[in-house]
Tab-separated table of N, CA, C and O in Angstrom:
chain	number	residue	atom	x	y	z
P	1	MET	N	1.034	-1.337	0.046
P	1	MET	CA	-0.161	-0.025	0.040
P	1	MET	C	0.701	1.091	-0.047
P	1	MET	O	1.841	1.184	0.698
P	2	LYS	N	0.603	2.393	-0.962
P	2	LYS	CA	1.424	3.232	-0.954
P	2	LYS	C	0.575	4.475	-0.014
P	2	LYS	O	-0.586	4.679	-0.426
P	3	TYR	N	1.307	5.032	0.952
P	3	TYR	CA	0.458	6.152	1.577
P	3	TYR	C	0.834	7.416	0.797
P	3	TYR	O	1.789	7.769	0.313
P	4	LYS	N	-0.442	8.376	0.907
P	4	LYS	CA	-0.085	9.825	0.422
P	4	LYS	C	-0.418	10.643	1.476
P	4	LYS	O	0.124	11.664	1.118
P	5	LEU	N	-0.636	10.468	2.543
P	5	LEU	CA	-0.935	11.449	3.768
P	5	LEU	C	-0.599	10.701	5.060
P	5	LEU	O	-1.145	9.685	5.431
P	6	VAL	N	0.114	11.276	5.986
P	6	VAL	CA	0.067	11.336	6.998
P	6	VAL	C	-0.195	12.179	8.167
P	6	VAL	O	0.153	13.260	7.877
P	7	CYS	N	-1.147	11.976	9.092
P	7	CYS	CA	-1.687	12.888	9.971
P	7	CYS	C	-1.005	12.529	11.240
P	7	CYS	O	-1.236	11.569	11.859
P	8	ILE	N	-0.444	13.501	12.095
P	8	ILE	CA	0.277	13.327	13.227
P	8	ILE	C	-0.315	13.997	14.331
P	8	ILE	O	-0.111	15.520	14.225
P	9	ASP	N	-0.733	13.352	15.475
P	9	ASP	CA	-1.060	14.407	16.762
P	9	ASP	C	0.268	14.874	17.188
P	9	ASP	O	1.146	14.075	17.506
P	10	MET	N	-0.047	15.905	17.915
P	10	MET	CA	1.071	16.620	18.659
P	10	MET	C	1.188	15.853	19.950
P	10	MET	O	2.296	15.275	20.416
P	11	ASP	N	0.464	16.332	20.644
P	11	ASP	CA	0.595	15.996	22.307
P	11	ASP	C	0.521	14.372	22.193
P	11	ASP	O	-0.427	13.453	22.136
P	12	GLY	N	1.514	13.776	22.885
P	12	GLY	CA	1.779	12.444	23.181
P	12	GLY	C	2.260	11.660	22.116
P	12	GLY	O	2.330	10.093	22.132
P	13	THR	N	2.308	12.111	20.915
P	13	THR	CA	2.607	11.287	19.777
P	13	THR	C	3.939	11.814	19.009
P	13	THR	O	4.970	11.505	18.958
P	14	LEU	N	3.707	13.033	18.611
P	14	LEU	CA	4.712	13.941	17.963
P	14	LEU	C	5.772	14.424	19.156
P	14	LEU	O	6.965	14.567	18.714
P	15	LEU	N	5.217	15.146	20.113
P	15	LEU	CA	6.002	15.752	21.185
P	15	LEU	C	6.283	14.805	22.232
P	15	LEU	O	5.279	14.060	22.654
P	16	ASN	N	7.230	14.951	22.755
P	16	ASN	CA	7.760	14.042	23.895
P	16	ASN	C	7.599	14.795	25.224
P	16	ASN	O	6.750	15.803	25.090
P	17	SER	N	7.765	14.104	26.268
P	17	SER	CA	7.454	15.028	27.648
P	17	SER	C	8.090	16.051	27.814
P	17	SER	O	7.589	16.889	28.666
P	18	LYS	N	9.111	16.363	27.216
P	18	LYS	CA	9.495	17.843	27.346
P	18	LYS	C	8.842	18.705	26.259
P	18	LYS	O	9.665	19.937	26.019
P	19	LYS	N	8.010	18.099	25.515
P	19	LYS	CA	7.380	19.159	24.456
P	19	LYS	C	8.364	19.575	23.304
P	19	LYS	O	8.122	20.509	22.553
P	20	THR	N	9.125	18.548	22.760
P	20	THR	CA	9.959	18.750	21.712
P	20	THR	C	10.010	17.701	20.832
P	20	THR	O	9.268	16.418	21.240
P	21	VAL	N	10.355	17.892	19.594
P	21	VAL	CA	10.130	16.557	18.694
P	21	VAL	C	11.636	15.917	18.640
P	21	VAL	O	12.644	16.498	18.356
P	22	SER	N	11.543	14.640	18.805
P	22	SER	CA	12.626	13.683	18.857
P	22	SER	C	13.573	13.815	17.644
P	22	SER	O	12.826	14.013	16.611
P	23	GLU	N	14.616	13.422	17.765
P	23	GLU	CA	15.482	13.262	16.409
P	23	GLU	C	14.758	12.056	15.681
P	23	GLU	O	14.663	11.967	14.287
P	24	ALA	N	14.522	10.987	16.284
P	24	ALA	CA	13.592	9.980	15.454
P	24	ALA	C	12.510	10.627	14.884
P	24	ALA	O	12.331	9.964	13.849
P	25	ASN	N	11.586	11.053	15.344
P	25	ASN	CA	10.282	12.028	14.755
P	25	ASN	C	10.837	12.556	13.491
P	25	ASN	O	10.273	12.571	12.547
P	26	LYS	N	11.692	13.379	13.845
P	26	LYS	CA	12.239	14.230	12.775
P	26	LYS	C	12.618	13.715	11.485
P	26	LYS	O	12.320	13.929	10.305
P	27	ASN	N	13.528	12.357	11.844
P	27	ASN	CA	14.241	11.717	10.767
P	27	ASN	C	13.032	11.052	9.825
P	27	ASN	O	12.989	10.707	8.589
P	28	ALA	N	11.898	10.614	10.762
P	28	ALA	CA	10.750	9.804	10.019
P	28	ALA	C	10.090	10.629	9.112
P	28	ALA	O	9.508	10.243	8.444
P	29	ILE	N	9.801	12.022	9.703
P	29	ILE	CA	9.086	12.974	9.096
P	29	ILE	C	9.769	13.261	7.838
P	29	ILE	O	9.262	13.289	6.776
P	30	LYS	N	11.223	13.484	7.809
P	30	LYS	CA	11.755	13.711	6.698
P	30	LYS	C	11.772	12.852	5.644
P	30	LYS	O	11.579	13.097	4.609
P	31	LYS	N	11.766	11.532	6.063
P	31	LYS	CA	11.952	10.323	5.176
P	31	LYS	C	10.682	10.276	4.522
P	31	LYS	O	10.355	10.058	3.289
P	32	ALA	N	9.297	10.493	4.987
P	32	ALA	CA	8.232	10.417	4.679
P	32	ALA	C	8.082	11.513	3.582
P	32	ALA	O	7.508	11.267	2.337
P	33	HIS	N	8.367	12.627	4.096
P	33	HIS	CA	8.454	13.639	2.845
P	33	HIS	C	9.106	13.364	1.706
P	33	HIS	O	8.810	13.684	0.534
P	34	GLN	N	10.378	13.047	1.827
P	34	GLN	CA	11.375	12.675	0.581
P	34	GLN	C	10.690	11.714	-0.208
P	34	GLN	O	10.759	11.698	-1.353
P	35	LEU	N	9.606	11.076	0.189
P	35	LEU	CA	9.026	10.054	-0.358
P	35	LEU	C	7.675	10.341	-0.882
P	35	LEU	O	7.102	9.622	-1.771
P	36	GLY	N	7.525	11.734	-1.020
P	36	GLY	CA	6.416	12.381	-1.587
P	36	GLY	C	5.098	12.248	-0.749
P	36	GLY	O	4.204	12.342	-1.099
P	37	ILE	N	5.171	11.845	0.406
P	37	ILE	CA	4.133	11.772	1.354
P	37	ILE	C	3.998	13.104	1.980
P	37	ILE	O	4.552	13.723	2.610
P	38	ASN	N	2.407	13.397	2.057
P	38	ASN	CA	1.985	14.608	2.550
P	38	ASN	C	2.038	14.517	4.129
P	38	ASN	O	1.493	13.349	4.410
P	39	ILE	N	2.435	15.508	4.901
P	39	ILE	CA	2.563	15.363	6.290
P	39	ILE	C	1.557	16.379	6.836
P	39	ILE	O	1.743	17.571	6.271
P	40	VAL	N	0.612	15.854	7.603
P	40	VAL	CA	-0.291	16.898	8.622
P	40	VAL	C	-0.129	17.178	10.062
P	40	VAL	O	-0.214	15.894	10.520
P	41	ILE	N	0.026	18.052	10.587
P	41	ILE	CA	0.022	18.001	12.125
P	41	ILE	C	-1.114	18.532	12.557
P	41	ILE	O	-1.786	19.192	11.953
P	42	THR	N	-1.776	17.598	13.348
P	42	THR	CA	-2.992	17.899	14.057
P	42	THR	C	-3.078	18.112	15.321
P	42	THR	O	-2.105	17.501	16.262
P	43	THR	N	-4.345	18.253	15.989
P	43	THR	CA	-4.266	18.365	17.423
P	43	THR	C	-5.804	17.898	17.533
P	43	THR	O	-6.626	18.210	17.110
P	44	GLY	N	-6.235	17.388	18.987
P	44	GLY	CA	-7.465	17.170	19.605
P	44	GLY	C	-7.814	18.262	20.349
P	44	GLY	O	-9.289	18.128	20.976
P	45	ARG	N	-6.853	19.246	20.731
P	45	ARG	CA	-7.190	20.022	21.433
P	45	ARG	C	-8.400	21.128	20.891
P	45	ARG	O	-8.415	21.586	19.651
P	46	ILE	N	-9.511	21.732	21.781
P	46	ILE	CA	-10.457	22.818	21.372
P	46	ILE	C	-9.674	23.899	21.443
P	46	ILE	O	-8.952	24.407	22.554
P	47	TYR	N	-10.056	24.849	20.262
P	47	TYR	CA	-9.447	26.323	20.586
P	47	TYR	C	-10.229	27.156	21.475
P	47	TYR	O	-11.124	27.001	21.824
């Protein structure tokens, strides 16, 4: 299956306990982008 879109939740998924993005997550996002996959940052928080 070829993925076209990846949606990533911020709290508890993309951000670690220090509220930063880990190097592993950065590398995974970069690799997905290089493969032509669209990346969407999402949140379940209410504005």
